[in-house]
Amino acid sequence: MDRTEVRNLLRHVAKFREKVVSVFGVDAPESAFLLIDMLAQTEDPILRSTLYGGAVTECLLQGCLSAAERIAVARHEEFQDILSLMSLSGTLSDVGKPLEGLACATAALAQAVSERVYVNFAAGNLMRQAIKTRSVDAVNEALDALIDSTQVPRTSDCALETDWIDAANALGADRELTDWVRAVASRRRE
């Protein structure tokens, strides 16, 4: 199965959202089941991750929160990588468990720092998950972790993300710290 086939499959399964079946022992849309069932047809890690992600999305769209969480957990158990841990953090927040999502985001940043890859990506995710808790203390702690992470050498990464700053400021985050992050991100883009 190649990537084009996976994209077509993701579009095709939308027709099967209404019927509820069991996936990992909980109710899920048949569309998610079809995607999980396709895992047996590929060993390609990118395609497998895409299938898991599509299944999580299908579950979230239909309000099958337990299934979305179980699939995200299964994805992380298979890959044990930064990206699957970040995805799990977002899913946990999406299913109403923002503190668990924040814990996974914190672990993802720690793993990124340890592996020296995706540090900025994981730090941005940590900020978004902290904001979802609606706790200014959580946001300020995440800001401290993000600032510490800027000193970490890395082998590959994206630009320092700042899409979360306005939401953090609206919650009452430390304005000096968010201004510092914005300034650092602007300097690095130049």
PDB file of N, CA and C in Angstrom, residues 68-116:
ATOM      1  N   ALA A  68     -10.872   6.622  20.650  1.00  0.00           N
ATOM      2  CA  ALA A  68      -9.804   7.528  20.216  1.00  0.00           C
ATOM      3  C   ALA A  68      -8.606   7.408  21.146  1.00  0.00           C
ATOM      4  N   GLU A  69      -8.876   7.395  22.440  1.00  0.00           N
ATOM      5  CA  GLU A  69      -7.783   7.277  23.412  1.00  0.00           C
ATOM      6  C   GLU A  69      -7.063   5.937  23.285  1.00  0.00           C
ATOM      7  N   ARG A  70      -7.812   4.859  23.176  1.00  0.00           N
ATOM      8  CA  ARG A  70      -7.170   3.536  23.085  1.00  0.00           C
ATOM      9  C   ARG A  70      -6.327   3.403  21.828  1.00  0.00           C
ATOM     10  N   ILE A  71      -6.792   3.955  20.736  1.00  0.00           N
ATOM     11  CA  ILE A  71      -6.025   3.881  19.485  1.00  0.00           C
ATOM     12  C   ILE A  71      -4.761   4.727  19.598  1.00  0.00           C
ATOM     13  N   ALA A  72      -4.879   5.907  20.196  1.00  0.00           N
ATOM     14  CA  ALA A  72      -3.698   6.757  20.376  1.00  0.00           C
ATOM     15  C   ALA A  72      -2.676   6.080  21.288  1.00  0.00           C
ATOM     16  N   VAL A  73      -3.156   5.406  22.316  1.00  0.00           N
ATOM     17  CA  VAL A  73      -2.257   4.662  23.211  1.00  0.00           C
ATOM     18  C   VAL A  73      -1.575   3.528  22.435  1.00  0.00           C
ATOM     19  N   ALA A  74      -2.348   2.805  21.631  1.00  0.00           N
ATOM     20  CA  ALA A  74      -1.778   1.703  20.841  1.00  0.00           C
ATOM     21  C   ALA A  74      -0.709   2.223  19.878  1.00  0.00           C
ATOM     22  N   ARG A  75      -0.974   3.363  19.280  1.00  0.00           N
ATOM     23  CA  ARG A  75       0.010   3.968  18.369  1.00  0.00           C
ATOM     24  C   ARG A  75       1.303   4.266  19.110  1.00  0.00           C
ATOM     25  N   HIS A  76       1.174   4.880  20.285  1.00  0.00           N
ATOM     26  CA  HIS A  76       2.383   5.199  21.046  1.00  0.00           C
ATOM     27  C   HIS A  76       3.096   3.939  21.531  1.00  0.00           C
ATOM     28  N   GLU A  77       2.328   2.937  21.936  1.00  0.00           N
ATOM     29  CA  GLU A  77       2.958   1.682  22.369  1.00  0.00           C
ATOM     30  C   GLU A  77       3.745   1.052  21.238  1.00  0.00           C
ATOM     31  N   GLU A  78       3.245   1.166  20.013  1.00  0.00           N
ATOM     32  CA  GLU A  78       3.967   0.595  18.870  1.00  0.00           C
ATOM     33  C   GLU A  78       5.226   1.386  18.537  1.00  0.00           C
ATOM     34  N   PHE A  79       5.119   2.696  18.520  1.00  0.00           N
ATOM     35  CA  PHE A  79       6.237   3.508  18.028  1.00  0.00           C
ATOM     36  C   PHE A  79       7.178   4.016  19.119  1.00  0.00           C
ATOM     37  N   GLN A  80       6.660   4.288  20.299  1.00  0.00           N
ATOM     38  CA  GLN A  80       7.473   4.793  21.409  1.00  0.00           C
ATOM     39  C   GLN A  80       8.347   5.975  21.005  1.00  0.00           C
ATOM     40  N   ASP A  81       7.813   6.842  20.141  1.00  0.00           N
ATOM     41  CA  ASP A  81       8.611   7.975  19.673  1.00  0.00           C
ATOM     42  C   ASP A  81       7.985   9.297  20.105  1.00  0.00           C
ATOM     43  N   ILE A  82       8.710  10.361  19.840  1.00  0.00           N
ATOM     44  CA  ILE A  82       8.271  11.693  20.227  1.00  0.00           C
ATOM     45  C   ILE A  82       6.947  12.048  19.555  1.00  0.00           C
ATOM     46  N   LEU A  83       6.847  11.772  18.268  1.00  0.00           N
ATOM     47  CA  LEU A  83       5.654  12.173  17.531  1.00  0.00           C
ATOM     48  C   LEU A  83       4.403  11.444  18.010  1.00  0.00           C
ATOM     49  N   SER A  84       4.512  10.154  18.297  1.00  0.00           N
ATOM     50  CA  SER A  84       3.326   9.434  18.783  1.00  0.00           C
ATOM     51  C   SER A  84       2.967   9.879  20.197  1.00  0.00           C
ATOM     52  N   LEU A  85       3.962  10.254  20.982  1.00  0.00           N
ATOM     53  CA  LEU A  85       3.691  10.757  22.333  1.00  0.00           C
ATOM     54  C   LEU A  85       3.025  12.131  22.266  1.00  0.00           C
ATOM     55  N   MET A  86       3.463  12.967  21.326  1.00  0.00           N
ATOM     56  CA  MET A  86       2.807  14.259  21.131  1.00  0.00           C
ATOM     57  C   MET A  86       1.365  14.067  20.665  1.00  0.00           C
ATOM     58  N   SER A  87       1.166  13.135  19.756  1.00  0.00           N
ATOM     59  CA  SER A  87      -0.184  12.843  19.275  1.00  0.00           C
ATOM     60  C   SER A  87      -1.065  12.347  20.422  1.00  0.00           C
ATOM     61  N   LEU A  88      -0.521  11.488  21.250  1.00  0.00           N
ATOM     62  CA  LEU A  88      -1.264  10.990  22.415  1.00  0.00           C
ATOM     63  C   LEU A  88      -1.627  12.148  23.342  1.00  0.00           C
ATOM     64  N   SER A  89      -0.702  13.081  23.528  1.00  0.00           N
ATOM     65  CA  SER A  89      -0.997  14.217  24.405  1.00  0.00           C
ATOM     66  C   SER A  89      -2.192  15.014  23.877  1.00  0.00           C
ATOM     67  N   GLY A  90      -2.220  15.247  22.582  1.00  0.00           N
ATOM     68  CA  GLY A  90      -3.342  15.975  21.985  1.00  0.00           C
ATOM     69  C   GLY A  90      -4.645  15.213  22.089  1.00  0.00           C
ATOM     70  N   THR A  91      -4.586  13.909  21.854  1.00  0.00           N
ATOM     71  CA  THR A  91      -5.797  13.087  21.943  1.00  0.00           C
ATOM     72  C   THR A  91      -6.346  13.090  23.366  1.00  0.00           C
ATOM     73  N   LEU A  92      -5.464  12.950  24.337  1.00  0.00           N
ATOM     74  CA  LEU A  92      -5.931  12.960  25.723  1.00  0.00           C
ATOM     75  C   LEU A  92      -6.630  14.274  26.063  1.00  0.00           C
ATOM     76  N   SER A  93      -6.079  15.374  25.609  1.00  0.00           N
ATOM     77  CA  SER A  93      -6.739  16.664  25.825  1.00  0.00           C
ATOM     78  C   SER A  93      -8.076  16.709  25.097  1.00  0.00           C
ATOM     79  N   ASP A  94      -8.098  16.193  23.879  1.00  0.00           N
ATOM     80  CA  ASP A  94      -9.330  16.202  23.085  1.00  0.00           C
ATOM     81  C   ASP A  94     -10.441  15.356  23.700  1.00  0.00           C
ATOM     82  N   VAL A  95     -10.075  14.312  24.445  1.00  0.00           N
ATOM     83  CA  VAL A  95     -11.101  13.457  25.058  1.00  0.00           C
ATOM     84  C   VAL A  95     -11.443  13.907  26.481  1.00  0.00           C
ATOM     85  N   GLY A  96     -10.958  15.087  26.858  1.00  0.00           N
ATOM     86  CA  GLY A  96     -11.322  15.642  28.160  1.00  0.00           C
ATOM     87  C   GLY A  96     -10.376  15.320  29.289  1.00  0.00           C
ATOM     88  N   LYS A  97      -9.148  14.944  28.960  1.00  0.00           N
ATOM     89  CA  LYS A  97      -8.152  14.643  29.982  1.00  0.00           C
ATOM     90  C   LYS A  97      -6.934  15.547  29.787  1.00  0.00           C
ATOM     91  N   PRO A  98      -7.124  16.874  29.964  1.00  0.00           N
ATOM     92  CA  PRO A  98      -6.027  17.798  29.673  1.00  0.00           C
ATOM     93  C   PRO A  98      -4.808  17.640  30.576  1.00  0.00           C
ATOM     94  N   LEU A  99      -4.989  17.231  31.814  1.00  0.00           N
ATOM     95  CA  LEU A  99      -3.823  17.051  32.684  1.00  0.00           C
ATOM     96  C   LEU A  99      -2.988  15.849  32.248  1.00  0.00           C
ATOM     97  N   GLU A 100      -3.664  14.780  31.814  1.00  0.00           N
ATOM     98  CA  GLU A 100      -2.931  13.630  31.271  1.00  0.00           C
ATOM     99  C   GLU A 100      -2.256  14.005  29.957  1.00  0.00           C
ATOM    100  N   GLY A 101      -2.946  14.808  29.156  1.00  0.00           N
ATOM    101  CA  GLY A 101      -2.356  15.292  27.911  1.00  0.00           C
ATOM    102  C   GLY A 101      -1.109  16.119  28.182  1.00  0.00           C
ATOM    103  N   LEU A 102      -1.178  16.968  29.198  1.00  0.00           N
ATOM    104  CA  LEU A 102      -0.029  17.783  29.577  1.00  0.00           C
ATOM    105  C   LEU A 102       1.133  16.910  30.050  1.00  0.00           C
ATOM    106  N   ALA A 103       0.831  15.858  30.800  1.00  0.00           N
ATOM    107  CA  ALA A 103       1.892  14.958  31.266  1.00  0.00           C
ATOM    108  C   ALA A 103       2.597  14.287  30.078  1.00  0.00           C
ATOM    109  N   CYS A 104       1.828  13.874  29.086  1.00  0.00           N
ATOM    110  CA  CYS A 104       2.425  13.262  27.890  1.00  0.00           C
ATOM    111  C   CYS A 104       3.229  14.287  27.102  1.00  0.00           C
ATOM    112  N   ALA A 105       2.724  15.514  27.028  1.00  0.00           N
ATOM    113  CA  ALA A 105       3.457  16.573  26.318  1.00  0.00           C
ATOM    114  C   ALA A 105       4.770  16.881  27.025  1.00  0.00           C
ATOM    115  N   THR A 106       4.756  16.869  28.349  1.00  0.00           N
ATOM    116  CA  THR A 106       5.975  17.088  29.127  1.00  0.00           C
ATOM    117  C   THR A 106       6.974  15.961  28.860  1.00  0.00           C
ATOM    118  N   ALA A 107       6.479  14.733  28.829  1.00  0.00           N
ATOM    119  CA  ALA A 107       7.346  13.583  28.533  1.00  0.00           C
ATOM    120  C   ALA A 107       7.884  13.657  27.111  1.00  0.00           C
ATOM    121  N   ALA A 108       7.076  14.125  26.182  1.00  0.00           N
ATOM    122  CA  ALA A 108       7.530  14.261  24.789  1.00  0.00           C
ATOM    123  C   ALA A 108       8.659  15.275  24.685  1.00  0.00           C
ATOM    124  N   LEU A 109       8.539  16.394  25.400  1.00  0.00           N
ATOM    125  CA  LEU A 109       9.623  17.384  25.378  1.00  0.00           C
ATOM    126  C   LEU A 109      10.886  16.799  25.999  1.00  0.00           C
ATOM    127  N   ALA A 110      10.741  16.079  27.092  1.00  0.00           N
ATOM    128  CA  ALA A 110      11.914  15.453  27.720  1.00  0.00           C
ATOM    129  C   ALA A 110      12.585  14.475  26.758  1.00  0.00           C
ATOM    130  N   GLN A 111      11.792  13.696  26.060  1.00  0.00           N
ATOM    131  CA  GLN A 111      12.348  12.749  25.089  1.00  0.00           C
ATOM    132  C   GLN A 111      13.025  13.499  23.938  1.00  0.00           C
ATOM    133  N   ALA A 112      12.417  14.577  23.480  1.00  0.00           N
ATOM    134  CA  ALA A 112      12.998  15.383  22.396  1.00  0.00           C
ATOM    135  C   ALA A 112      14.337  15.973  22.824  1.00  0.00           C
ATOM    136  N   VAL A 113      14.395  16.483  24.035  1.00  0.00           N
ATOM    137  CA  VAL A 113      15.650  17.038  24.548  1.00  0.00           C
ATOM    138  C   VAL A 113      16.703  15.940  24.633  1.00  0.00           C
ATOM    139  N   SER A 114      16.301  14.777  25.130  1.00  0.00           N
ATOM    140  CA  SER A 114      17.233  13.652  25.250  1.00  0.00           C
ATOM    141  C   SER A 114      17.768  13.196  23.895  1.00  0.00           C
ATOM    142  N   GLU A 115      16.878  13.143  22.892  1.00  0.00           N
ATOM    143  CA  GLU A 115      17.264  12.679  21.563  1.00  0.00           C
ATOM    144  C   GLU A 115      17.794  13.808  20.672  1.00  0.00           C
ATOM    145  N   ARG A 116      17.624  15.045  21.131  1.00  0.00           N
ATOM    146  CA  ARG A 116      18.093  16.233  20.406  1.00  0.00           C
ATOM    147  C   ARG A 116      17.427  16.416  19.043  1.00  0.00           C
TER     148      ARG A 116
END
